[in-house]
PDB file of C-alpha atoms in Angstrom:
ATOM      1  CA  UNK A   1      -5.820 -23.730 -30.410  1.00 52.00           C
ATOM      2  CA  UNK A   2      -2.359 -22.264 -31.028  1.00 60.00           C
ATOM      3  CA  UNK A   3       0.581 -22.486 -28.659  1.00 57.00           C
ATOM      4  CA  UNK A   4       0.138 -18.810 -27.871  1.00 61.00           C
ATOM      5  CA  UNK A   5      -3.514 -19.360 -26.960  1.00 59.00           C
ATOM      6  CA  UNK A   6      -2.507 -22.306 -24.774  1.00 57.00           C
ATOM      7  CA  UNK A   7       0.160 -20.207 -23.017  1.00 73.00           C
ATOM      8  CA  UNK A   8      -2.275 -17.366 -22.359  1.00 73.00           C
ATOM      9  CA  UNK A   9      -4.872 -19.810 -21.097  1.00 73.00           C
ATOM     10  CA  UNK A  10      -2.314 -21.418 -18.780  1.00 71.00           C
ATOM     11  CA  UNK A  11      -1.250 -17.975 -17.525  1.00 67.00           C
ATOM     12  CA  UNK A  12      -4.878 -16.990 -16.884  1.00 73.00           C
ATOM     13  CA  UNK A  13      -5.546 -20.217 -15.026  1.00 72.00           C
ATOM     14  CA  UNK A  14      -2.424 -19.647 -12.990  1.00 73.00           C
ATOM     15  CA  UNK A  15      -3.409 -16.096 -12.023  1.00 76.00           C
ATOM     16  CA  UNK A  16      -7.053 -16.792 -11.314  1.00 75.00           C
ATOM     17  CA  UNK A  17      -6.592 -20.217  -9.695  1.00 78.00           C
ATOM     18  CA  UNK A  18      -6.144 -20.934  -6.028  1.00 86.00           C
ATOM     19  CA  UNK A  19      -2.966 -21.982  -4.253  1.00 89.00           C
ATOM     20  CA  UNK A  20      -2.367 -23.689  -0.935  1.00 86.00           C
ATOM     21  CA  UNK A  21      -1.698 -21.439   2.073  1.00 88.00           C
ATOM     22  CA  UNK A  22       1.598 -21.898   3.939  1.00 91.00           C
ATOM     23  CA  UNK A  23       1.591 -23.727   7.245  1.00 94.00           C
ATOM     24  CA  UNK A  24       0.392 -21.946  10.371  1.00 95.00           C
ATOM     25  CA  UNK A  25       3.903 -21.581  11.720  1.00 96.00           C
ATOM     26  CA  UNK A  26       5.035 -19.890   8.495  1.00 95.00           C
ATOM     27  CA  UNK A  27       2.108 -17.489   8.620  1.00 96.00           C
ATOM     28  CA  UNK A  28       3.064 -16.670  12.216  1.00 97.00           C
ATOM     29  CA  UNK A  29       6.701 -16.280  11.215  1.00 97.00           C
ATOM     30  CA  UNK A  30       5.835 -13.789   8.411  1.00 98.00           C
ATOM     31  CA  UNK A  31       3.732 -11.801  10.906  1.00 98.00           C
ATOM     32  CA  UNK A  32       6.598 -11.735  13.398  1.00 98.00           C
ATOM     33  CA  UNK A  33       9.102 -10.753  10.728  1.00 98.00           C
ATOM     34  CA  UNK A  34       6.857  -7.895   9.535  1.00 98.00           C
ATOM     35  CA  UNK A  35       6.340  -6.693  13.102  1.00 98.00           C
ATOM     36  CA  UNK A  36      10.080  -6.765  13.773  1.00 98.00           C
ATOM     37  CA  UNK A  37      10.803  -4.895  10.544  1.00 97.00           C
ATOM     38  CA  UNK A  38       8.237  -2.191  11.303  1.00 98.00           C
ATOM     39  CA  UNK A  39       9.588  -1.703  14.834  1.00 97.00           C
ATOM     40  CA  UNK A  40      13.276  -1.696  13.828  1.00 97.00           C
ATOM     41  CA  UNK A  41      14.702   1.605  12.535  1.00 95.00           C
ATOM     42  CA  UNK A  42      16.908   0.307   9.684  1.00 95.00           C
ATOM     43  CA  UNK A  43      14.516  -2.209   8.121  1.00 96.00           C
ATOM     44  CA  UNK A  44      11.622   0.230   8.571  1.00 97.00           C
ATOM     45  CA  UNK A  45      13.437   2.998   6.745  1.00 95.00           C
ATOM     46  CA  UNK A  46      13.823   0.673   3.725  1.00 95.00           C
ATOM     47  CA  UNK A  47      10.428  -0.978   3.825  1.00 96.00           C
ATOM     48  CA  UNK A  48       8.610   2.254   4.541  1.00 97.00           C
ATOM     49  CA  UNK A  49       9.063   3.033   0.834  1.00 97.00           C
ATOM     50  CA  UNK A  50       6.475   0.331   0.079  1.00 97.00           C
ATOM     51  CA  UNK A  51       4.050   1.870   2.580  1.00 98.00           C
ATOM     52  CA  UNK A  52       4.640   5.323   1.022  1.00 98.00           C
ATOM     53  CA  UNK A  53       3.868   3.888  -2.450  1.00 98.00           C
ATOM     54  CA  UNK A  54       0.592   2.554  -1.073  1.00 98.00           C
ATOM     55  CA  UNK A  55      -0.084   5.921   0.664  1.00 98.00           C
ATOM     56  CA  UNK A  56       0.454   7.981  -2.459  1.00 98.00           C
ATOM     57  CA  UNK A  57      -1.328   5.400  -4.592  1.00 98.00           C
ATOM     58  CA  UNK A  58      -4.359   5.810  -2.313  1.00 98.00           C
ATOM     59  CA  UNK A  59      -4.339   9.581  -2.892  1.00 98.00           C
ATOM     60  CA  UNK A  60      -4.004   9.027  -6.649  1.00 98.00           C
ATOM     61  CA  UNK A  61      -6.742   6.423  -6.969  1.00 97.00           C
ATOM     62  CA  UNK A  62      -9.305   8.380  -4.979  1.00 97.00           C
ATOM     63  CA  UNK A  63      -8.438  11.569  -6.865  1.00 97.00           C
ATOM     64  CA  UNK A  64      -9.260   9.833 -10.129  1.00 96.00           C
ATOM     65  CA  UNK A  65     -12.423   8.172  -8.759  1.00 96.00           C
ATOM     66  CA  UNK A  66     -13.668  11.511  -7.460  1.00 96.00           C
ATOM     67  CA  UNK A  67     -13.251  13.177 -10.816  1.00 95.00           C
ATOM     68  CA  UNK A  68     -10.031  15.050 -10.181  1.00 96.00           C
ATOM     69  CA  UNK A  69      -7.196  15.208 -12.700  1.00 96.00           C
ATOM     70  CA  UNK A  70      -4.108  13.387 -11.452  1.00 97.00           C
ATOM     71  CA  UNK A  71      -1.023  15.458 -12.320  1.00 96.00           C
ATOM     72  CA  UNK A  72       2.000  13.931 -10.597  1.00 98.00           C
ATOM     73  CA  UNK A  73       3.236  11.551  -7.927  1.00 98.00           C
ATOM     74  CA  UNK A  74       6.602  11.980  -6.242  1.00 98.00           C
ATOM     75  CA  UNK A  75       8.370   9.553  -3.931  1.00 98.00           C
ATOM     76  CA  UNK A  76      11.377  10.835  -2.007  1.00 97.00           C
ATOM     77  CA  UNK A  77      14.437   9.162  -0.510  1.00 95.00           C
ATOM     78  CA  UNK A  78      13.367  10.208   3.011  1.00 95.00           C
ATOM     79  CA  UNK A  79      10.256   7.999   2.435  1.00 94.00           C
ATOM     80  CA  UNK A  80       7.964  11.008   2.144  1.00 95.00           C
ATOM     81  CA  UNK A  81       5.783  11.495  -0.912  1.00 96.00           C
ATOM     82  CA  UNK A  82       3.526  13.956  -2.722  1.00 96.00           C
ATOM     83  CA  UNK A  83       0.525  13.486  -4.980  1.00 97.00           C
ATOM     84  CA  UNK A  84      -0.720  16.438  -6.979  1.00 96.00           C
ATOM     85  CA  UNK A  85      -4.166  16.598  -8.576  1.00 96.00           C
ATOM     86  CA  UNK A  86      -6.235  19.335 -10.183  1.00 95.00           C
ATOM     87  CA  UNK A  87      -9.846  20.175  -9.459  1.00 94.00           C
ATOM     88  CA  UNK A  88     -11.879  22.085  -6.946  1.00 92.00           C
ATOM     89  CA  UNK A  89      -9.711  23.046  -3.931  1.00 91.00           C
ATOM     90  CA  UNK A  90     -12.581  22.107  -1.644  1.00 91.00           C
ATOM     91  CA  UNK A  91     -15.636  19.816  -1.562  1.00 94.00           C
ATOM     92  CA  UNK A  92     -16.123  16.057  -1.170  1.00 95.00           C
ATOM     93  CA  UNK A  93     -13.615  15.038  -3.846  1.00 95.00           C
ATOM     94  CA  UNK A  94     -10.797  16.957  -2.215  1.00 97.00           C
ATOM     95  CA  UNK A  95     -11.727  15.690   1.253  1.00 97.00           C
ATOM     96  CA  UNK A  96     -11.824  12.063   0.104  1.00 97.00           C
ATOM     97  CA  UNK A  97      -8.522  12.462  -1.742  1.00 97.00           C
ATOM     98  CA  UNK A  98      -6.803  13.945   1.303  1.00 97.00           C
ATOM     99  CA  UNK A  99      -8.213  11.258   3.600  1.00 98.00           C
ATOM    100  CA  UNK A 100      -7.113   8.381   1.372  1.00 98.00           C
ATOM    101  CA  UNK A 101      -3.391   8.458   2.031  1.00 98.00           C
ATOM    102  CA  UNK A 102      -3.069   7.318   5.619  1.00 98.00           C
ATOM    103  CA  UNK A 103      -5.910   4.820   5.254  1.00 98.00           C
ATOM    104  CA  UNK A 104      -4.705   3.239   1.991  1.00 98.00           C
ATOM    105  CA  UNK A 105      -1.872   0.913   3.171  1.00 98.00           C
ATOM    106  CA  UNK A 106      -4.039  -0.790   5.807  1.00 97.00           C
ATOM    107  CA  UNK A 107      -7.060  -1.071   3.486  1.00 98.00           C
ATOM    108  CA  UNK A 108      -4.852  -2.517   0.744  1.00 98.00           C
ATOM    109  CA  UNK A 109      -3.505  -4.922   3.337  1.00 98.00           C
ATOM    110  CA  UNK A 110      -7.044  -5.916   4.274  1.00 98.00           C
ATOM    111  CA  UNK A 111      -7.916  -6.541   0.596  1.00 98.00           C
ATOM    112  CA  UNK A 112      -4.751  -8.592   0.298  1.00 98.00           C
ATOM    113  CA  UNK A 113      -5.671 -10.632   3.385  1.00 98.00           C
ATOM    114  CA  UNK A 114      -9.045 -11.365   1.831  1.00 97.00           C
ATOM    115  CA  UNK A 115      -7.358 -12.645  -1.344  1.00 97.00           C
ATOM    116  CA  UNK A 116      -4.925 -14.794   0.619  1.00 97.00           C
ATOM    117  CA  UNK A 117      -7.706 -16.228   2.750  1.00 96.00           C
ATOM    118  CA  UNK A 118      -9.457 -17.246  -0.458  1.00 96.00           C
ATOM    119  CA  UNK A 119      -6.244 -18.907  -1.727  1.00 95.00           C
ATOM    120  CA  UNK A 120      -5.520 -16.359  -4.480  1.00 95.00           C
ATOM    121  CA  UNK A 121      -1.824 -15.942  -3.825  1.00 96.00           C
ATOM    122  CA  UNK A 122      -0.763 -15.532  -7.472  1.00 94.00           C
ATOM    123  CA  UNK A 123      -3.636 -13.124  -8.128  1.00 95.00           C
ATOM    124  CA  UNK A 124      -2.398 -10.937  -5.279  1.00 97.00           C
ATOM    125  CA  UNK A 125       1.153 -10.889  -6.680  1.00 97.00           C
ATOM    126  CA  UNK A 126       0.015 -10.010 -10.179  1.00 96.00           C
ATOM    127  CA  UNK A 127      -2.541  -7.550  -8.878  1.00 96.00           C
ATOM    128  CA  UNK A 128       0.267  -5.674  -7.115  1.00 97.00           C
ATOM    129  CA  UNK A 129       2.282  -5.626 -10.356  1.00 97.00           C
ATOM    130  CA  UNK A 130      -0.710  -4.248 -12.236  1.00 96.00           C
ATOM    131  CA  UNK A 131      -1.279  -1.465  -9.676  1.00 97.00           C
ATOM    132  CA  UNK A 132       2.393  -0.473  -9.764  1.00 98.00           C
ATOM    133  CA  UNK A 133       2.366  -0.460 -13.562  1.00 98.00           C
ATOM    134  CA  UNK A 134      -0.641   1.888 -13.564  1.00 97.00           C
ATOM    135  CA  UNK A 135       1.061   4.164 -11.068  1.00 97.00           C
ATOM    136  CA  UNK A 136       4.379   4.356 -12.894  1.00 97.00           C
ATOM    137  CA  UNK A 137       3.431   6.769 -15.719  1.00 97.00           C
ATOM    138  CA  UNK A 138       2.438   9.442 -13.164  1.00 97.00           C
ATOM    139  CA  UNK A 139       5.728   9.311 -11.216  1.00 98.00           C
ATOM    140  CA  UNK A 140       7.652  12.528 -11.816  1.00 97.00           C
ATOM    141  CA  UNK A 141      10.991  12.019 -10.131  1.00 97.00           C
ATOM    142  CA  UNK A 142      13.865   9.536 -10.616  1.00 98.00           C
ATOM    143  CA  UNK A 143      13.810   8.114  -7.086  1.00 97.00           C
ATOM    144  CA  UNK A 144      10.079   7.522  -7.388  1.00 98.00           C
ATOM    145  CA  UNK A 145      10.517   5.680 -10.681  1.00 98.00           C
ATOM    146  CA  UNK A 146      13.315   3.574  -9.185  1.00 97.00           C
ATOM    147  CA  UNK A 147      11.189   2.722  -6.106  1.00 97.00           C
ATOM    148  CA  UNK A 148       8.212   1.588  -8.147  1.00 98.00           C
ATOM    149  CA  UNK A 149      10.362  -0.398 -10.613  1.00 98.00           C
ATOM    150  CA  UNK A 150      12.284  -2.210  -7.858  1.00 97.00           C
ATOM    151  CA  UNK A 151       9.113  -3.024  -5.979  1.00 98.00           C
ATOM    152  CA  UNK A 152       7.404  -4.249  -9.133  1.00 97.00           C
ATOM    153  CA  UNK A 153      10.436  -6.292 -10.141  1.00 98.00           C
ATOM    154  CA  UNK A 154      10.465  -8.015  -6.747  1.00 97.00           C
ATOM    155  CA  UNK A 155       6.838  -9.030  -7.142  1.00 97.00           C
ATOM    156  CA  UNK A 156       7.371 -10.196 -10.739  1.00 96.00           C
ATOM    157  CA  UNK A 157      10.515 -12.226 -10.015  1.00 97.00           C
ATOM    158  CA  UNK A 158       8.869 -13.974  -7.065  1.00 96.00           C
ATOM    159  CA  UNK A 159       5.657 -14.669  -8.984  1.00 93.00           C
ATOM    160  CA  UNK A 160       7.415 -15.943 -12.116  1.00 92.00           C
ATOM    161  CA  UNK A 161      10.472 -17.845 -10.894  1.00 94.00           C
ATOM    162  CA  UNK A 162       9.926 -18.802  -7.226  1.00 94.00           C
ATOM    163  CA  UNK A 163       8.217 -22.000  -6.157  1.00 93.00           C
ATOM    164  CA  UNK A 164       4.762 -22.002  -4.609  1.00 92.00           C
ATOM    165  CA  UNK A 165       5.955 -21.956  -0.998  1.00 94.00           C
ATOM    166  CA  UNK A 166       8.247 -18.978  -1.525  1.00 95.00           C
ATOM    167  CA  UNK A 167       5.444 -17.156  -3.344  1.00 96.00           C
ATOM    168  CA  UNK A 168       3.128 -17.802  -0.416  1.00 96.00           C
ATOM    169  CA  UNK A 169       5.647 -16.605   2.177  1.00 96.00           C
ATOM    170  CA  UNK A 170       6.439 -13.456   0.186  1.00 97.00           C
ATOM    171  CA  UNK A 171       2.730 -12.650  -0.346  1.00 97.00           C
ATOM    172  CA  UNK A 172       1.890 -13.126   3.364  1.00 98.00           C
ATOM    173  CA  UNK A 173       4.892 -11.041   4.421  1.00 98.00           C
ATOM    174  CA  UNK A 174       3.878  -8.235   2.022  1.00 98.00           C
ATOM    175  CA  UNK A 175       0.313  -8.193   3.379  1.00 98.00           C
ATOM    176  CA  UNK A 176       1.443  -8.252   6.999  1.00 98.00           C
ATOM    177  CA  UNK A 177       3.784  -5.338   6.182  1.00 98.00           C
ATOM    178  CA  UNK A 178       0.913  -3.265   4.839  1.00 98.00           C
ATOM    179  CA  UNK A 179      -1.355  -4.167   7.762  1.00 98.00           C
ATOM    180  CA  UNK A 180       1.215  -3.512  10.494  1.00 98.00           C
ATOM    181  CA  UNK A 181       3.113  -0.860   8.624  1.00 98.00           C
ATOM    182  CA  UNK A 182      -0.110   1.028   8.030  1.00 97.00           C
ATOM    183  CA  UNK A 183      -0.319   1.850  11.741  1.00 98.00           C
ATOM    184  CA  UNK A 184       3.154   3.268  12.320  1.00 97.00           C
ATOM    185  CA  UNK A 185       2.888   6.284   9.967  1.00 97.00           C
ATOM    186  CA  UNK A 186      -0.243   7.390  11.857  1.00 98.00           C
ATOM    187  CA  UNK A 187       1.698   7.199  15.119  1.00 96.00           C
ATOM    188  CA  UNK A 188       4.592   9.114  13.535  1.00 96.00           C
ATOM    189  CA  UNK A 189       2.190  11.769  12.365  1.00 96.00           C
ATOM    190  CA  UNK A 190       0.740  12.096  15.855  1.00 96.00           C
ATOM    191  CA  UNK A 191       4.226  12.596  17.329  1.00 94.00           C
ATOM    192  CA  UNK A 192       5.180  15.156  14.691  1.00 93.00           C
ATOM    193  CA  UNK A 193       1.988  17.139  15.238  1.00 92.00           C
ATOM    194  CA  UNK A 194       2.576  17.098  19.001  1.00 91.00           C
ATOM    195  CA  UNK A 195       5.890  18.863  18.399  1.00 88.00           C
ATOM    196  CA  UNK A 196       4.508  21.226  15.757  1.00 88.00           C
ATOM    197  CA  UNK A 197       6.516  19.636  12.948  1.00 88.00           C
ATOM    198  CA  UNK A 198       3.670  18.774  10.523  1.00 85.00           C
ATOM    199  CA  UNK A 199       1.553  21.885  10.001  1.00 88.00           C
ATOM    200  CA  UNK A 200       0.568  20.835   6.477  1.00 91.00           C
ATOM    201  CA  UNK A 201      -0.090  17.147   7.150  1.00 95.00           C
ATOM    202  CA  UNK A 202      -3.066  15.382   5.647  1.00 96.00           C
ATOM    203  CA  UNK A 203      -4.901  15.705   8.974  1.00 97.00           C
ATOM    204  CA  UNK A 204      -4.299  19.445   9.066  1.00 96.00           C
ATOM    205  CA  UNK A 205      -5.382  19.887   5.472  1.00 96.00           C
ATOM    206  CA  UNK A 206      -8.564  17.962   6.233  1.00 97.00           C
ATOM    207  CA  UNK A 207      -9.138  20.119   9.265  1.00 97.00           C
ATOM    208  CA  UNK A 208      -9.000  23.252   7.111  1.00 96.00           C
ATOM    209  CA  UNK A 209     -11.185  21.703   4.454  1.00 96.00           C
ATOM    210  CA  UNK A 210     -13.909  20.549   6.825  1.00 97.00           C
ATOM    211  CA  UNK A 211     -13.481  22.996   9.741  1.00 96.00           C
ATOM    212  CA  UNK A 212     -13.162  20.129  12.160  1.00 97.00           C
ATOM    213  CA  UNK A 213     -10.265  19.359  14.553  1.00 96.00           C
ATOM    214  CA  UNK A 214      -7.223  17.670  12.998  1.00 96.00           C
ATOM    215  CA  UNK A 215      -7.261  15.307  15.997  1.00 96.00           C
ATOM    216  CA  UNK A 216     -10.542  13.940  14.751  1.00 97.00           C
ATOM    217  CA  UNK A 217      -8.994  12.975  11.430  1.00 98.00           C
ATOM    218  CA  UNK A 218      -6.010  11.486  13.223  1.00 97.00           C
ATOM    219  CA  UNK A 219      -8.452   9.373  15.225  1.00 98.00           C
ATOM    220  CA  UNK A 220     -10.092   8.263  11.999  1.00 98.00           C
ATOM    221  CA  UNK A 221      -6.682   7.226  10.590  1.00 98.00           C
ATOM    222  CA  UNK A 222      -6.057   5.185  13.746  1.00 98.00           C
ATOM    223  CA  UNK A 223      -9.483   3.593  13.631  1.00 98.00           C
ATOM    224  CA  UNK A 224      -9.135   2.511   9.987  1.00 98.00           C
ATOM    225  CA  UNK A 225      -5.553   1.233  10.310  1.00 98.00           C
ATOM    226  CA  UNK A 226      -6.135  -0.646  13.567  1.00 98.00           C
ATOM    227  CA  UNK A 227      -9.489  -1.992  12.360  1.00 98.00           C
ATOM    228  CA  UNK A 228      -7.949  -3.221   9.123  1.00 98.00           C
ATOM    229  CA  UNK A 229      -5.083  -4.837  11.083  1.00 98.00           C
ATOM    230  CA  UNK A 230      -7.527  -6.664  13.308  1.00 98.00           C
ATOM    231  CA  UNK A 231      -9.701  -7.770  10.385  1.00 98.00           C
ATOM    232  CA  UNK A 232      -6.749  -8.765   8.223  1.00 98.00           C
ATOM    233  CA  UNK A 233      -5.127 -10.744  11.051  1.00 98.00           C
ATOM    234  CA  UNK A 234      -8.347 -12.633  11.596  1.00 97.00           C
ATOM    235  CA  UNK A 235      -8.522 -13.539   7.922  1.00 97.00           C
ATOM    236  CA  UNK A 236      -4.859 -14.605   7.738  1.00 97.00           C
ATOM    237  CA  UNK A 237      -4.797 -16.806  10.798  1.00 93.00           C
ATOM    238  CA  UNK A 238      -8.258 -18.347  10.408  1.00 81.00           C
TER     239      UNK A 238
END
């Protein structure tokens, strides 16, 4: 076996192997830090970019899985985003694509919690890098490219250079951010709609597509995000 083969085998073992979870107090500390960041205006404005990446990534993934053609993803400095796909302007594929955005961050957080509960900390970090790399070619604006590159670089640097404890703390904090941060955008959407400031939101688009009340879709977004938070928290603190 050559040195290159040995290096690849070591890398594969590192990614697919299991790592020790941090102590209970560190898990609690990462949860508290994520909660504080989500509730605080300045940290949330910065970290909301990561939630927006997950939101738009959810739209993009489901668009592809439902047979639509993914055209572009844009991420903006005000933490909003836009995913454009081509296909039928109605039907199940369009409905699923529209519904995927607000549910994606929490569901990704739940998947991440499952990986962490199984001890796959490195796999979570490299999985995030892979998803960001797949997303990057479809980004169509400079701020979006910068956001994805900076987020991917953070995951890579932590996974490659940090020690095991730092990796674990970073991974748990990232998952808590998705789980907790997945709820706040739904609440923000509810407030905007109450003041008539989001006439073309995902919920309103779904209402037009399905001829059902937008409030019903908002309720679904709440159910998924809160359910994922409860399930993810149970996995992380078990």
